[in-house]
Every structure is written in structure tokens, then in C-alpha cells.
Short mmCIF file of N, CA and C in Angstrom, two decimals:
data_model
loop_
_atom_site.label_atom_id
_atom_site.label_comp_id
_atom_site.label_asym_id
_atom_site.label_seq_id
_atom_site.Cartn_x
_atom_site.Cartn_y
_atom_site.Cartn_z
N MET V 1 0.87 -1.17 0.01
CA MET V 1 0.01 0.00 0.00
C MET V 1 0.91 1.24 0.00
N GLN V 2 0.56 2.16 -0.87
CA GLN V 2 1.39 3.36 -1.02
C GLN V 2 0.57 4.62 -0.73
N LYS V 3 1.19 5.54 -0.05
CA LYS V 3 0.54 6.84 0.25
C LYS V 3 0.71 7.76 -0.95
N ILE V 4 -0.37 8.39 -1.33
CA ILE V 4 -0.38 9.35 -2.44
C ILE V 4 -0.70 10.71 -1.85
N GLU V 5 0.09 11.72 -2.22
CA GLU V 5 -0.08 13.02 -1.57
C GLU V 5 -0.43 14.17 -2.51
N THR V 6 -0.25 13.99 -3.82
CA THR V 6 -0.48 15.12 -4.72
C THR V 6 -1.46 14.73 -5.84
N VAL V 7 -2.07 15.76 -6.40
CA VAL V 7 -2.97 15.56 -7.54
C VAL V 7 -2.19 14.89 -8.70
N GLN V 8 -0.97 15.33 -8.93
CA GLN V 8 -0.15 14.78 -10.00
C GLN V 8 0.08 13.28 -9.81
N GLN V 9 0.41 12.87 -8.61
CA GLN V 9 0.62 11.44 -8.33
C GLN V 9 -0.67 10.65 -8.59
N PHE V 10 -1.80 11.20 -8.14
CA PHE V 10 -3.08 10.51 -8.34
C PHE V 10 -3.42 10.41 -9.82
N GLU V 11 -3.26 11.50 -10.53
CA GLU V 11 -3.58 11.49 -11.97
C GLU V 11 -2.73 10.48 -12.73
N GLN V 12 -1.48 10.35 -12.34
CA GLN V 12 -0.60 9.35 -12.99
C GLN V 12 -1.12 7.94 -12.72
N LEU V 13 -1.57 7.70 -11.48
CA LEU V 13 -2.17 6.41 -11.16
C LEU V 13 -3.37 6.13 -12.04
N ALA V 14 -4.27 7.10 -12.10
CA ALA V 14 -5.51 6.94 -12.85
C ALA V 14 -5.26 6.70 -14.33
N GLU V 15 -4.17 7.27 -14.85
CA GLU V 15 -3.86 7.11 -16.27
C GLU V 15 -3.15 5.80 -16.57
N THR V 16 -2.43 5.23 -15.59
CA THR V 16 -1.58 4.09 -15.88
C THR V 16 -2.05 2.77 -15.31
N LYS V 17 -2.89 2.81 -14.27
CA LYS V 17 -3.34 1.58 -13.63
C LYS V 17 -4.76 1.27 -14.03
N PRO V 18 -5.02 0.10 -14.62
CA PRO V 18 -6.40 -0.21 -15.05
C PRO V 18 -7.33 -0.47 -13.88
N ARG V 19 -6.78 -0.87 -12.71
CA ARG V 19 -7.63 -1.20 -11.57
C ARG V 19 -6.80 -0.95 -10.28
N PHE V 20 -7.38 -0.19 -9.36
CA PHE V 20 -6.71 -0.01 -8.08
C PHE V 20 -7.70 0.49 -7.04
N PHE V 21 -7.39 0.20 -5.80
CA PHE V 21 -8.19 0.66 -4.66
C PHE V 21 -7.54 1.93 -4.11
N PHE V 22 -8.39 2.80 -3.56
CA PHE V 22 -7.90 4.06 -3.02
C PHE V 22 -8.75 4.41 -1.79
N MET V 23 -8.10 4.91 -0.76
CA MET V 23 -8.83 5.26 0.46
C MET V 23 -8.45 6.64 0.94
N LYS V 24 -9.48 7.39 1.32
CA LYS V 24 -9.30 8.66 2.02
C LYS V 24 -9.38 8.35 3.51
N HIS V 25 -8.28 8.59 4.21
CA HIS V 25 -8.16 8.19 5.61
C HIS V 25 -7.95 9.42 6.49
N SER V 26 -8.73 9.51 7.54
CA SER V 26 -8.55 10.58 8.55
C SER V 26 -7.64 10.07 9.65
N LEU V 27 -6.64 10.84 9.97
CA LEU V 27 -5.68 10.45 10.99
C LEU V 27 -6.22 10.60 12.42
N THR V 28 -7.37 11.25 12.57
CA THR V 28 -7.89 11.54 13.91
C THR V 28 -9.23 10.86 14.21
N CYS V 29 -9.78 10.15 13.27
CA CYS V 29 -11.12 9.57 13.45
C CYS V 29 -11.04 8.07 13.78
N PRO V 30 -11.65 7.63 14.89
CA PRO V 30 -11.60 6.19 15.21
C PRO V 30 -12.33 5.33 14.19
N ILE V 31 -13.38 5.83 13.58
CA ILE V 31 -14.09 5.06 12.53
C ILE V 31 -13.15 4.88 11.35
N SER V 32 -12.43 5.91 11.00
CA SER V 32 -11.46 5.81 9.89
C SER V 32 -10.35 4.82 10.24
N SER V 33 -9.92 4.81 11.48
CA SER V 33 -8.86 3.90 11.90
C SER V 33 -9.33 2.44 11.72
N ASN V 34 -10.56 2.15 12.11
CA ASN V 34 -11.10 0.80 11.92
C ASN V 34 -11.19 0.44 10.45
N ALA V 35 -11.69 1.36 9.64
CA ALA V 35 -11.82 1.10 8.20
C ALA V 35 -10.44 0.91 7.57
N PHE V 36 -9.47 1.73 7.99
CA PHE V 36 -8.12 1.63 7.45
C PHE V 36 -7.51 0.27 7.79
N ASN V 37 -7.76 -0.22 8.99
CA ASN V 37 -7.25 -1.55 9.38
C ASN V 37 -7.85 -2.63 8.50
N ASP V 38 -9.13 -2.53 8.21
CA ASP V 38 -9.78 -3.53 7.32
C ASP V 38 -9.24 -3.40 5.91
N TYR V 39 -9.01 -2.17 5.46
CA TYR V 39 -8.44 -1.91 4.13
C TYR V 39 -7.06 -2.56 4.01
N GLN V 40 -6.24 -2.36 5.04
CA GLN V 40 -4.90 -2.98 5.04
C GLN V 40 -4.99 -4.50 5.06
N ALA V 41 -5.89 -5.05 5.87
CA ALA V 41 -6.05 -6.51 5.94
C ALA V 41 -6.47 -7.06 4.58
N PHE V 42 -7.42 -6.37 3.93
CA PHE V 42 -7.86 -6.80 2.61
C PHE V 42 -6.67 -6.85 1.63
N LEU V 43 -5.88 -5.79 1.61
CA LEU V 43 -4.76 -5.72 0.68
C LEU V 43 -3.69 -6.77 1.03
N ASN V 44 -3.47 -7.01 2.31
CA ASN V 44 -2.50 -8.02 2.71
C ASN V 44 -2.93 -9.43 2.31
N ASN V 45 -4.25 -9.66 2.32
CA ASN V 45 -4.77 -10.98 1.96
C ASN V 45 -5.08 -11.12 0.47
N ASN V 46 -4.95 -10.04 -0.27
CA ASN V 46 -5.24 -10.07 -1.71
C ASN V 46 -4.09 -9.35 -2.43
N ARG V 47 -2.94 -9.99 -2.43
CA ARG V 47 -1.72 -9.37 -2.94
C ARG V 47 -1.79 -8.98 -4.41
N GLU V 48 -2.72 -9.55 -5.14
CA GLU V 48 -2.85 -9.19 -6.56
C GLU V 48 -3.50 -7.82 -6.74
N GLU V 49 -4.14 -7.31 -5.71
CA GLU V 49 -4.78 -6.00 -5.79
C GLU V 49 -3.79 -4.89 -5.40
N GLU V 50 -3.95 -3.74 -6.03
CA GLU V 50 -3.09 -2.59 -5.70
C GLU V 50 -3.90 -1.58 -4.90
N GLY V 51 -3.31 -1.10 -3.82
CA GLY V 51 -4.02 -0.18 -2.95
C GLY V 51 -3.19 1.04 -2.61
N TYR V 52 -3.87 2.16 -2.54
CA TYR V 52 -3.25 3.46 -2.27
C TYR V 52 -4.14 4.20 -1.29
N TYR V 53 -3.60 5.23 -0.67
CA TYR V 53 -4.40 6.01 0.26
C TYR V 53 -3.84 7.43 0.37
N LEU V 54 -4.67 8.29 0.92
CA LEU V 54 -4.22 9.62 1.31
C LEU V 54 -4.66 9.88 2.74
N ALA V 55 -3.93 10.71 3.42
CA ALA V 55 -4.30 11.19 4.74
C ALA V 55 -4.96 12.55 4.54
N VAL V 56 -6.23 12.62 4.87
CA VAL V 56 -7.02 13.83 4.57
C VAL V 56 -6.38 15.07 5.15
N GLN V 57 -5.89 15.02 6.37
CA GLN V 57 -5.30 16.18 7.01
C GLN V 57 -4.06 16.68 6.28
N GLU V 58 -3.39 15.79 5.57
CA GLU V 58 -2.14 16.15 4.90
C GLU V 58 -2.31 16.41 3.41
N SER V 59 -3.44 16.00 2.83
CA SER V 59 -3.63 16.09 1.38
C SER V 59 -5.03 16.59 1.02
N ARG V 60 -5.42 17.70 1.62
CA ARG V 60 -6.75 18.24 1.36
C ARG V 60 -6.97 18.58 -0.13
N GLU V 61 -5.96 19.12 -0.77
CA GLU V 61 -6.08 19.47 -2.18
C GLU V 61 -6.43 18.24 -3.00
N LEU V 62 -5.74 17.14 -2.78
CA LEU V 62 -6.01 15.91 -3.52
C LEU V 62 -7.39 15.36 -3.16
N SER V 63 -7.73 15.38 -1.88
CA SER V 63 -9.05 14.90 -1.45
C SER V 63 -10.17 15.67 -2.14
N ASN V 64 -10.04 16.98 -2.16
CA ASN V 64 -11.02 17.83 -2.83
C ASN V 64 -11.04 17.59 -4.33
N HIS V 65 -9.88 17.38 -4.92
CA HIS V 65 -9.78 17.13 -6.36
C HIS V 65 -10.58 15.88 -6.76
N ILE V 66 -10.43 14.82 -6.00
CA ILE V 66 -11.15 13.57 -6.28
C ILE V 66 -12.66 13.80 -6.18
N ALA V 67 -13.10 14.49 -5.13
CA ALA V 67 -14.53 14.76 -4.95
C ALA V 67 -15.09 15.58 -6.11
N GLU V 68 -14.38 16.61 -6.51
CA GLU V 68 -14.84 17.49 -7.57
C GLU V 68 -14.77 16.82 -8.94
N LYS V 69 -13.69 16.14 -9.23
CA LYS V 69 -13.51 15.53 -10.54
C LYS V 69 -14.57 14.47 -10.84
N PHE V 70 -14.90 13.68 -9.83
CA PHE V 70 -15.81 12.56 -10.03
C PHE V 70 -17.22 12.81 -9.51
N GLY V 71 -17.47 13.98 -8.93
CA GLY V 71 -18.79 14.33 -8.45
C GLY V 71 -19.28 13.45 -7.32
N ILE V 72 -18.35 13.01 -6.48
CA ILE V 72 -18.68 12.15 -5.35
C ILE V 72 -18.39 12.93 -4.07
N LYS V 73 -19.40 13.20 -3.29
CA LYS V 73 -19.26 13.99 -2.06
C LYS V 73 -18.16 13.40 -1.20
N HIS V 74 -17.31 14.27 -0.68
CA HIS V 74 -16.23 13.84 0.19
C HIS V 74 -16.76 13.30 1.51
N GLU V 75 -16.24 12.17 1.91
CA GLU V 75 -16.48 11.62 3.23
C GLU V 75 -15.16 11.07 3.74
N SER V 76 -15.09 10.87 5.01
CA SER V 76 -13.86 10.33 5.60
C SER V 76 -14.24 9.47 6.78
N PRO V 77 -13.90 8.22 6.71
CA PRO V 77 -13.16 7.52 5.68
C PRO V 77 -14.02 7.26 4.45
N GLN V 78 -13.33 7.06 3.34
CA GLN V 78 -13.99 6.78 2.07
C GLN V 78 -13.08 5.91 1.23
N ALA V 79 -13.60 4.85 0.67
CA ALA V 79 -12.81 3.95 -0.15
C ALA V 79 -13.41 3.88 -1.56
N PHE V 80 -12.54 3.67 -2.52
CA PHE V 80 -12.92 3.59 -3.93
C PHE V 80 -12.25 2.38 -4.58
N LEU V 81 -12.91 1.86 -5.59
CA LEU V 81 -12.27 0.98 -6.56
C LEU V 81 -12.30 1.71 -7.89
N PHE V 82 -11.13 2.04 -8.39
CA PHE V 82 -11.05 2.72 -9.68
C PHE V 82 -10.81 1.69 -10.77
N ILE V 83 -11.59 1.79 -11.83
CA ILE V 83 -11.46 0.94 -13.00
C ILE V 83 -11.37 1.83 -14.22
N ASP V 84 -10.30 1.69 -14.95
CA ASP V 84 -10.04 2.51 -16.14
C ASP V 84 -10.15 4.00 -15.83
N GLY V 85 -9.59 4.40 -14.70
CA GLY V 85 -9.49 5.81 -14.34
C GLY V 85 -10.73 6.44 -13.74
N LYS V 86 -11.77 5.62 -13.51
CA LYS V 86 -13.01 6.14 -12.95
C LYS V 86 -13.46 5.28 -11.78
N PRO V 87 -14.15 5.87 -10.80
CA PRO V 87 -14.61 5.08 -9.68
C PRO V 87 -15.74 4.13 -10.10
N GLY V 88 -15.49 2.84 -9.94
CA GLY V 88 -16.50 1.83 -10.24
C GLY V 88 -17.30 1.45 -8.99
N TRP V 89 -16.76 1.85 -7.83
CA TRP V 89 -17.40 1.56 -6.54
C TRP V 89 -16.83 2.53 -5.52
N ASN V 90 -17.64 2.91 -4.56
CA ASN V 90 -17.14 3.68 -3.42
C ASN V 90 -18.05 3.44 -2.22
N ALA V 91 -17.47 3.59 -1.05
CA ALA V 91 -18.21 3.41 0.20
C ALA V 91 -17.55 4.27 1.26
N SER V 92 -18.28 4.48 2.35
CA SER V 92 -17.73 5.27 3.43
C SER V 92 -18.05 4.64 4.79
N HIS V 93 -17.37 5.12 5.76
CA HIS V 93 -17.55 4.77 7.17
C HIS V 93 -17.60 3.26 7.41
N TRP V 94 -18.66 2.78 8.05
CA TRP V 94 -18.74 1.38 8.45
C TRP V 94 -18.94 0.44 7.26
N HIS V 95 -19.13 0.96 6.08
CA HIS V 95 -19.29 0.10 4.90
C HIS V 95 -17.95 -0.32 4.30
N ILE V 96 -16.87 0.21 4.87
CA ILE V 96 -15.53 -0.18 4.41
C ILE V 96 -15.05 -1.31 5.31
N THR V 97 -15.24 -2.53 4.84
CA THR V 97 -14.82 -3.71 5.59
C THR V 97 -14.04 -4.65 4.67
N GLU V 98 -13.25 -5.50 5.28
CA GLU V 98 -12.50 -6.47 4.50
C GLU V 98 -13.48 -7.35 3.71
N LYS V 99 -14.61 -7.73 4.32
CA LYS V 99 -15.60 -8.56 3.66
C LYS V 99 -16.17 -7.87 2.42
N GLU V 100 -16.55 -6.60 2.55
CA GLU V 100 -17.11 -5.86 1.41
C GLU V 100 -16.07 -5.69 0.30
N LEU V 101 -14.85 -5.34 0.67
CA LEU V 101 -13.81 -5.15 -0.31
C LEU V 101 -13.51 -6.46 -1.06
N SER V 102 -13.62 -7.58 -0.37
CA SER V 102 -13.35 -8.87 -0.98
C SER V 102 -14.37 -9.26 -2.04
N LYS V 103 -15.53 -8.64 -2.00
CA LYS V 103 -16.59 -8.93 -2.99
C LYS V 103 -16.33 -8.28 -4.34
N LEU V 104 -15.38 -7.35 -4.39
CA LEU V 104 -15.19 -6.53 -5.60
C LEU V 104 -14.24 -7.17 -6.60
#
């Protein structure tokens, strides 16, 4: 799992990776901490999947860019599955679980 901090890094991902998971993670929210743990567990148990994340407090510009570009209201925590550069799935808060991610 790799941390993405800039719009440029994200755009390069979206242009070059046909499928990847992405999470907006809050460093101060206990719900986000639980979701992030499940996200990490999912990626550790599914090594063929690629996963990235941002820390909302450190990358507000990128977080806002994703919300505006794709017309998906910002939430934190929030997870996405990007397919061909567009979100094919997204969920927030308690809906981000290893079980749900494994269904995708």
C-alpha cells in the first residue's frame, strides 16, 4: 500500500493503472482507523490488488480534487475501486470492511 499526496501522483495512477483501490483516511477519526485496518487487511490478503491512500489532514487538495472531478461527495473515511481511471465503486464509514472489499 502506497501513500499518495499530490494531484499529479493521483492522476498518474488513474492514467496508468487499469484497476486500483484508493482510500481517504482521517488520521484523527476512530471510525477511519477501523476502516483503514480492514483496508490494510484486505490488501495483505489479496496481494494481486493494488491499494493506495491519502491522509485527509495532509492532502486536502487531492481529497477535494477527487470529490470534484468525479462528483462524489467527500467523506472520511471513504474507499474507492477505480477501474479505467473512474470510480466503479465507493463506500464510506462502516461500509468499508474487508468482507465488502473482498466482494469486488
